[in-house]
mmCIF file of C-alpha atoms and ligand atoms in Angstrom:
data_model
loop_
_atom_site.group_PDB
_atom_site.id
_atom_site.type_symbol
_atom_site.label_atom_id
_atom_site.label_comp_id
_atom_site.label_asym_id
_atom_site.label_seq_id
_atom_site.Cartn_x
_atom_site.Cartn_y
_atom_site.Cartn_z
ATOM 1 C CA MET A 287 -0.106 -0.103 -0.034
ATOM 2 C CA LYS A 288 1.323 3.410 -1.035
ATOM 3 C CA ILE A 289 1.588 6.083 1.713
ATOM 4 C CA THR A 290 0.273 9.185 0.266
ATOM 5 C CA SER A 291 0.076 11.585 3.232
ATOM 6 C CA ALA A 292 1.251 11.232 6.879
ATOM 7 C CA ARG A 293 0.519 14.178 9.035
ATOM 8 C CA PHE A 294 1.089 14.994 12.620
ATOM 9 C CA ILE A 295 -2.385 16.155 13.939
ATOM 10 C CA GLY A 296 -1.865 16.797 17.487
ATOM 11 C CA CYS A 297 -0.895 15.512 21.014
ATOM 12 C CA ALA A 298 -2.650 14.856 24.246
ATOM 13 C CA VAL A 299 -1.841 14.481 27.941
ATOM 14 C CA ASP A 300 -4.811 12.105 28.381
ATOM 15 C CA LEU A 301 -8.183 10.629 27.024
ATOM 16 C CA GLU A 302 -10.183 13.722 27.600
ATOM 17 C CA ASP A 303 -7.384 15.735 25.554
ATOM 18 C CA CYS A 304 -7.534 13.519 22.643
ATOM 19 C CA PRO A 305 -8.428 15.101 19.394
ATOM 20 C CA PRO A 306 -12.008 13.817 18.240
ATOM 21 C CA SER A 307 -11.703 11.195 15.477
ATOM 22 C CA SER A 308 -13.874 8.483 14.023
ATOM 23 C CA LEU A 309 -10.941 7.096 11.857
ATOM 24 C CA PRO A 310 -9.692 3.604 13.033
ATOM 25 C CA GLU A 311 -6.783 3.973 15.378
ATOM 26 C CA PHE A 312 -3.758 1.787 15.945
ATOM 27 C CA ALA A 313 -1.441 2.608 18.962
ATOM 28 C CA PHE A 314 2.101 1.623 19.756
ATOM 29 C CA VAL A 315 3.086 0.871 23.199
ATOM 30 C CA GLY A 316 5.974 -0.656 25.123
ATOM 31 C CA ARG A 317 9.136 0.176 27.286
ATOM 32 C CA SER A 318 10.898 3.360 27.049
ATOM 33 C CA ASN A 319 13.440 3.079 24.144
ATOM 34 C CA VAL A 320 11.964 -0.157 22.478
ATOM 35 C CA GLY A 321 11.496 1.596 19.204
ATOM 36 C CA LYS A 322 7.910 2.878 19.112
ATOM 37 C CA SER A 323 8.573 6.416 17.396
ATOM 38 C CA SER A 324 11.082 4.856 15.017
ATOM 39 C CA LEU A 325 8.419 2.283 13.970
ATOM 40 C CA VAL A 326 5.809 5.010 13.439
ATOM 41 C CA ASN A 327 8.285 6.792 11.216
ATOM 42 C CA MET A 328 9.203 3.520 9.360
ATOM 43 C CA LEU A 329 5.500 2.653 8.615
ATOM 44 C CA ALA A 330 4.706 6.288 7.530
ATOM 45 C CA GLU A 331 8.041 6.514 5.291
ATOM 46 C CA VAL A 332 8.705 10.003 7.008
ATOM 47 C CA LYS A 333 12.050 10.363 8.866
ATOM 48 C CA GLY A 334 11.434 12.683 11.908
ATOM 49 C CA LEU A 335 7.563 12.495 11.897
ATOM 50 C CA ALA A 336 7.670 11.061 15.503
ATOM 51 C CA LYS A 337 10.655 12.316 17.493
ATOM 52 C CA THR A 338 13.095 9.565 18.429
ATOM 53 C CA SER A 339 16.050 9.517 20.867
ATOM 54 C CA GLY A 340 18.722 7.215 22.026
ATOM 55 C CA THR A 341 17.805 8.353 25.614
ATOM 56 C CA PRO A 342 14.696 6.811 27.176
ATOM 57 C CA GLY A 343 11.660 8.778 28.024
ATOM 58 C CA LYS A 344 11.680 11.066 24.887
ATOM 59 C CA THR A 345 7.835 10.535 23.999
ATOM 60 C CA LYS A 346 6.116 12.067 26.861
ATOM 61 C CA LEU A 347 2.662 12.576 25.401
ATOM 62 C CA ILE A 348 0.049 10.730 23.222
ATOM 63 C CA ASN A 349 0.959 11.637 19.732
ATOM 64 C CA PHE A 350 -1.580 11.193 16.711
ATOM 65 C CA PHE A 351 -0.425 10.800 13.106
ATOM 66 C CA ARG A 352 -3.052 10.485 10.306
ATOM 67 C CA ILE A 353 -2.111 8.299 7.457
ATOM 68 C CA ASN A 354 -3.592 8.832 3.958
ATOM 69 C CA ASP A 355 -6.688 10.530 5.772
ATOM 70 C CA HIS A 356 -7.918 6.927 6.262
ATOM 71 C CA TRP A 357 -6.397 5.704 9.633
ATOM 72 C CA THR A 358 -4.350 7.134 12.510
ATOM 73 C CA LEU A 359 -1.134 5.794 14.264
ATOM 74 C CA VAL A 360 -0.692 6.683 17.809
ATOM 75 C CA ASP A 361 2.628 6.936 19.392
ATOM 76 C CA LEU A 362 2.556 6.620 23.205
ATOM 77 C CA PRO A 363 4.952 7.383 25.865
ATOM 78 C CA GLY A 364 6.938 4.164 27.056
ATOM 79 C CA TYR A 365 6.613 2.420 30.471
ATOM 80 C CA GLY A 366 9.422 0.996 32.712
ATOM 81 C CA PHE A 367 11.908 3.955 32.471
ATOM 82 C CA ALA A 368 13.817 3.601 35.707
ATOM 83 C CA LYS A 369 14.798 7.336 35.863
ATOM 84 C CA VAL A 370 11.165 8.471 36.130
ATOM 85 C CA SER A 371 9.824 9.116 39.643
ATOM 86 C CA LYS A 372 7.074 7.023 41.261
ATOM 87 C CA ALA A 373 4.746 9.791 40.874
ATOM 88 C CA LYS A 374 5.507 10.310 37.081
ATOM 89 C CA GLN A 375 5.157 6.481 36.545
ATOM 90 C CA ALA A 376 1.601 6.688 38.031
ATOM 91 C CA GLU A 377 0.752 9.681 36.027
ATOM 92 C CA PHE A 378 1.767 7.588 33.005
ATOM 93 C CA ASN A 379 -0.251 4.680 34.045
ATOM 94 C CA GLN A 380 -3.340 6.912 34.499
ATOM 95 C CA GLN A 381 -2.530 8.744 31.129
ATOM 96 C CA VAL A 382 -1.930 5.547 28.837
ATOM 97 C CA SER A 383 -4.354 3.379 30.496
ATOM 98 C CA GLY A 384 -7.186 5.844 30.181
ATOM 99 C CA TYR A 385 -6.370 6.144 26.543
ATOM 100 C CA LEU A 386 -6.294 2.440 25.874
ATOM 101 C CA THR A 387 -9.293 1.682 27.841
ATOM 102 C CA GLY A 388 -11.543 4.560 26.842
ATOM 103 C CA ARG A 389 -10.688 5.431 23.263
ATOM 104 C CA GLU A 390 -13.662 4.391 21.155
ATOM 105 C CA ASN A 391 -12.220 4.215 17.778
ATOM 106 C CA LEU A 392 -8.917 2.377 19.070
ATOM 107 C CA LYS A 393 -8.810 -0.881 16.780
ATOM 108 C CA GLN A 394 -5.729 -2.301 17.981
ATOM 109 C CA VAL A 395 -2.784 -2.060 20.266
ATOM 110 C CA PHE A 396 0.743 -3.076 19.173
ATOM 111 C CA ALA A 397 2.837 -4.119 22.183
ATOM 112 C CA LEU A 398 6.407 -3.721 21.236
ATOM 113 C CA LEU A 399 9.036 -6.086 22.638
ATOM 114 C CA ASP A 400 12.866 -5.674 22.237
ATOM 115 C CA SER A 401 14.031 -8.561 20.173
ATOM 116 C CA GLN A 402 17.545 -8.511 21.849
ATOM 117 C CA LEU A 403 16.154 -9.460 25.127
ATOM 118 C CA GLU A 404 14.468 -12.552 26.744
ATOM 119 C CA PRO A 405 10.793 -11.592 27.435
ATOM 120 C CA LEU A 406 10.533 -9.420 30.516
ATOM 121 C CA ASP A 407 8.004 -9.785 33.207
ATOM 122 C CA THR A 408 7.151 -6.182 32.835
ATOM 123 C CA ASP A 409 6.231 -6.810 29.323
ATOM 124 C CA LEU A 410 4.243 -9.826 29.970
ATOM 125 C CA ALA A 411 2.435 -8.172 32.848
ATOM 126 C CA PHE A 412 1.544 -5.304 30.560
ATOM 127 C CA ILE A 413 0.353 -7.712 27.800
ATOM 128 C CA ASP A 414 -1.654 -9.596 30.517
ATOM 129 C CA TRP A 415 -3.459 -6.409 31.428
ATOM 130 C CA LEU A 416 -4.321 -5.663 27.725
ATOM 131 C CA GLN A 417 -6.083 -9.068 27.580
ATOM 132 C CA GLN A 418 -7.851 -8.628 30.833
ATOM 133 C CA CYS A 419 -9.274 -5.283 29.509
ATOM 134 C CA GLU A 420 -10.195 -7.072 26.277
ATOM 135 C CA ILE A 421 -8.219 -4.617 24.245
ATOM 136 C CA PRO A 422 -7.235 -6.195 20.911
ATOM 137 C CA TYR A 423 -3.473 -6.501 20.623
ATOM 138 C CA SER A 424 -0.643 -7.881 18.534
ATOM 139 C CA ILE A 425 2.975 -8.254 19.553
ATOM 140 C CA ILE A 426 5.889 -6.664 17.386
ATOM 141 C CA PHE A 427 9.471 -7.814 17.961
ATOM 142 C CA THR A 428 11.581 -4.764 17.386
ATOM 143 C CA LYS A 429 15.279 -3.990 16.260
ATOM 144 C CA THR A 430 15.789 -7.525 14.826
ATOM 145 C CA ASP A 431 18.804 -5.978 12.838
ATOM 146 C CA ARG A 432 20.655 -5.737 15.991
ATOM 147 C CA SER A 433 20.977 -9.512 16.801
ATOM 148 C CA ALA A 434 21.736 -12.617 14.880
ATOM 149 C CA ASP A 435 18.850 -14.400 13.401
ATOM 150 C CA ASN A 436 19.200 -17.459 15.773
ATOM 151 C CA LYS A 437 19.112 -15.220 18.766
ATOM 152 C CA VAL A 438 15.957 -13.557 17.573
ATOM 153 C CA ILE A 439 14.270 -16.868 16.938
ATOM 154 C CA SER A 440 15.439 -18.226 20.462
ATOM 155 C CA HIS A 441 13.742 -15.121 21.982
ATOM 156 C CA GLU A 442 10.660 -15.691 20.001
ATOM 157 C CA VAL A 443 10.414 -19.278 21.104
ATOM 158 C CA GLN A 444 10.840 -18.105 24.582
ATOM 159 C CA LEU A 445 8.124 -15.593 24.092
ATOM 160 C CA LEU A 446 5.805 -18.155 22.742
ATOM 161 C CA LYS A 447 6.313 -20.371 25.677
ATOM 162 C CA ALA A 448 5.618 -17.417 27.984
ATOM 163 C CA LEU A 449 2.475 -16.508 26.189
ATOM 164 C CA GLU A 450 1.274 -20.000 26.500
ATOM 165 C CA ASP A 451 2.140 -20.175 30.209
ATOM 166 C CA TYR A 452 0.275 -16.976 30.868
ATOM 167 C CA GLY A 453 -2.759 -18.055 28.656
ATOM 168 C CA LEU A 454 -2.064 -14.834 26.405
ATOM 169 C CA LYS A 455 -3.287 -14.906 22.618
ATOM 170 C CA PRO A 456 -2.104 -11.980 20.633
ATOM 171 C CA ASN A 457 -3.739 -11.727 17.245
ATOM 172 C CA GLU A 458 -0.439 -11.669 15.555
ATOM 173 C CA ILE A 459 3.284 -11.648 16.232
ATOM 174 C CA PHE A 460 5.322 -9.415 13.859
ATOM 175 C CA LYS A 461 9.197 -9.117 13.554
ATOM 176 C CA CYS A 462 10.495 -5.798 12.478
ATOM 177 C CA SER A 463 13.292 -3.315 12.163
ATOM 178 C CA ALA A 464 13.054 0.329 11.639
ATOM 179 C CA LYS A 465 16.545 0.292 10.339
ATOM 180 C CA THR A 466 16.145 -2.371 7.542
ATOM 181 C CA LYS A 467 12.278 -1.871 7.143
ATOM 182 C CA ARG A 468 11.775 -5.570 7.950
ATOM 183 C CA GLY A 469 8.097 -6.227 8.592
ATOM 184 C CA ARG A 470 6.799 -3.070 7.196
ATOM 185 C CA GLY A 471 4.669 -4.710 4.484
ATOM 186 C CA ALA A 472 3.197 -7.245 6.889
ATOM 187 C CA ILE A 473 2.149 -4.627 9.478
ATOM 188 C CA ILE A 474 0.869 -2.181 6.873
ATOM 189 C CA ASN A 475 -1.326 -4.933 5.141
ATOM 190 C CA TRP A 476 -2.543 -5.972 8.602
ATOM 191 C CA ILE A 477 -3.535 -2.568 9.448
ATOM 192 C CA GLU A 478 -5.292 -2.159 6.033
ATOM 193 C CA GLY A 479 -7.187 -5.247 6.728
ATOM 194 C CA GLN A 480 -8.683 -3.812 9.816
ATOM 195 C CA SER A 481 -9.718 -0.484 8.163
ATOM 196 C CA PRO A 482 -12.996 -0.077 6.425
ATOM 197 C CA LYS A 483 -12.404 0.120 2.785
ATOM 198 C CA LYS A 484 -12.695 3.419 1.115
ATOM 199 C CA PRO A 485 -15.763 3.603 -0.982
ATOM 200 C CA LYS A 486 -14.789 3.478 -4.649
ATOM 201 C CA LYS A 487 -16.244 5.835 -7.023
ATOM 202 C CA LYS A 488 -18.621 3.861 -9.253
ATOM 203 C CA ALA A 489 -17.641 3.941 -12.911
ATOM 204 C CA GLY A 490 -20.357 6.042 -14.412
ATOM 205 C CA LYS A 491 -22.189 4.514 -17.379
ATOM 206 C CA PRO A 492 -21.579 6.333 -20.728
ATOM 207 C CA ILE A 493 -24.102 8.911 -21.321
ATOM 208 C CA GLN A 494 -26.699 7.879 -23.963
ATOM 209 C CA LEU A 495 -28.506 10.749 -25.069
ATOM 210 C CA GLY A 496 -30.990 10.430 -27.927
ATOM 211 C CA TRP A 497 -29.516 12.959 -30.190
ATOM 212 C CA MET A 498 -26.138 11.258 -29.922
ATOM 213 C CA LYS A 499 -27.372 8.354 -31.995
ATOM 214 C CA LYS A 500 -28.273 10.661 -34.775
HETATM 215 N N1 GTP B 266 19.410 -0.698 15.069
HETATM 216 C C1 GTP B 266 18.212 -0.299 15.262
HETATM 217 N N2 GTP B 266 17.944 0.906 16.240
HETATM 218 C C2 GTP B 266 16.544 1.249 16.474
HETATM 219 C C3 GTP B 266 15.483 0.462 15.936
HETATM 220 N N3 GTP B 266 14.184 1.082 16.233
HETATM 221 C C4 GTP B 266 14.770 2.040 17.180
HETATM 222 N N4 GTP B 266 16.077 2.165 17.165
HETATM 223 C C5 GTP B 266 16.928 3.169 17.993
HETATM 224 O O1 GTP B 266 16.505 2.904 19.413
HETATM 225 C C6 GTP B 266 16.403 4.016 20.054
HETATM 226 C C7 GTP B 266 15.090 4.509 20.695
HETATM 227 O O2 GTP B 266 14.025 4.644 19.695
HETATM 228 P P1 GTP B 266 12.694 5.287 19.816
HETATM 229 O O3 GTP B 266 12.075 5.147 18.415
HETATM 230 O O4 GTP B 266 12.995 6.694 20.186
HETATM 231 O O5 GTP B 266 12.222 4.465 21.039
HETATM 232 P P2 GTP B 266 10.686 4.778 21.862
HETATM 233 O O6 GTP B 266 10.022 3.497 22.220
HETATM 234 O O7 GTP B 266 9.897 5.752 21.151
HETATM 235 O O8 GTP B 266 11.294 5.588 23.092
HETATM 236 P P3 GTP B 266 10.477 6.618 24.256
HETATM 237 O O9 GTP B 266 9.779 7.642 23.476
HETATM 238 O O10 GTP B 266 11.513 6.983 24.948
HETATM 239 O O11 GTP B 266 9.456 5.698 25.007
HETATM 240 C C8 GTP B 266 16.837 5.202 18.908
HETATM 241 O O12 GTP B 266 18.317 5.483 19.107
HETATM 242 C C9 GTP B 266 16.676 4.459 17.835
HETATM 243 O O13 GTP B 266 17.368 4.987 16.684
HETATM 244 C C10 GTP B 266 15.805 -0.454 15.020
HETATM 245 O O14 GTP B 266 14.892 -1.239 14.492
HETATM 246 N N5 GTP B 266 16.917 -0.886 14.646
HETATM 247 MG MG1 MG B 267 9.103 7.511 21.433
#
């Protein structure tokens, strides 16, 4: 699918502050530094659309990006950033959980996990929470370019085992790299499949006016 437009349409501190929209929304959530903002840029094919940083804690608000005037990608602040105070973490939890549980046009959450690491308890607890809240979710393994294939596969096997142990059932599991664009087609196709089709203009019948026959 071709991206014809990708626009930042606003940011919000919490659910009440979110821009009204009836377009399907797809949100990216995960630990700080896992690669959420980089993935938004990779999918939209616009460098710098979402702000990225090597330092965790860069994205502090809920950011909305409208794609092809057809659906919206939502870049969320990360969780589990140790340098953030307890009070700030609680604020984050309220901010993000309020959006995830209350946003009516939210179609799907992509829970991002770093493919360089074994599945972490905090990530599994977050995915468990998504499932308990009945929020549709898929998992994306990020930064696959940073490890050898066999390491990524071994972490994936561990993840599948952990998901089974916890009784967690994501819709899909994707593997991606914002650097090499691995996984872009699969994720975009999946999003497209969840969005209502744009009504196609009907091909009009050729005009048949009486005088034309003469
Ligand atoms: N090699 C490689 N680096 C990546 C990839 N994705 C992200 N990065 C790097 O990881 C760092 C964090 O990326 P971000 O996209 O800012 O991460 P984030 O999850 O949005 O972080 P917060 O906003 O702080 O929660 C940056 O230095 C990125 O360049 C990837 O697929 N491959
Ligand atoms: Mg970010």
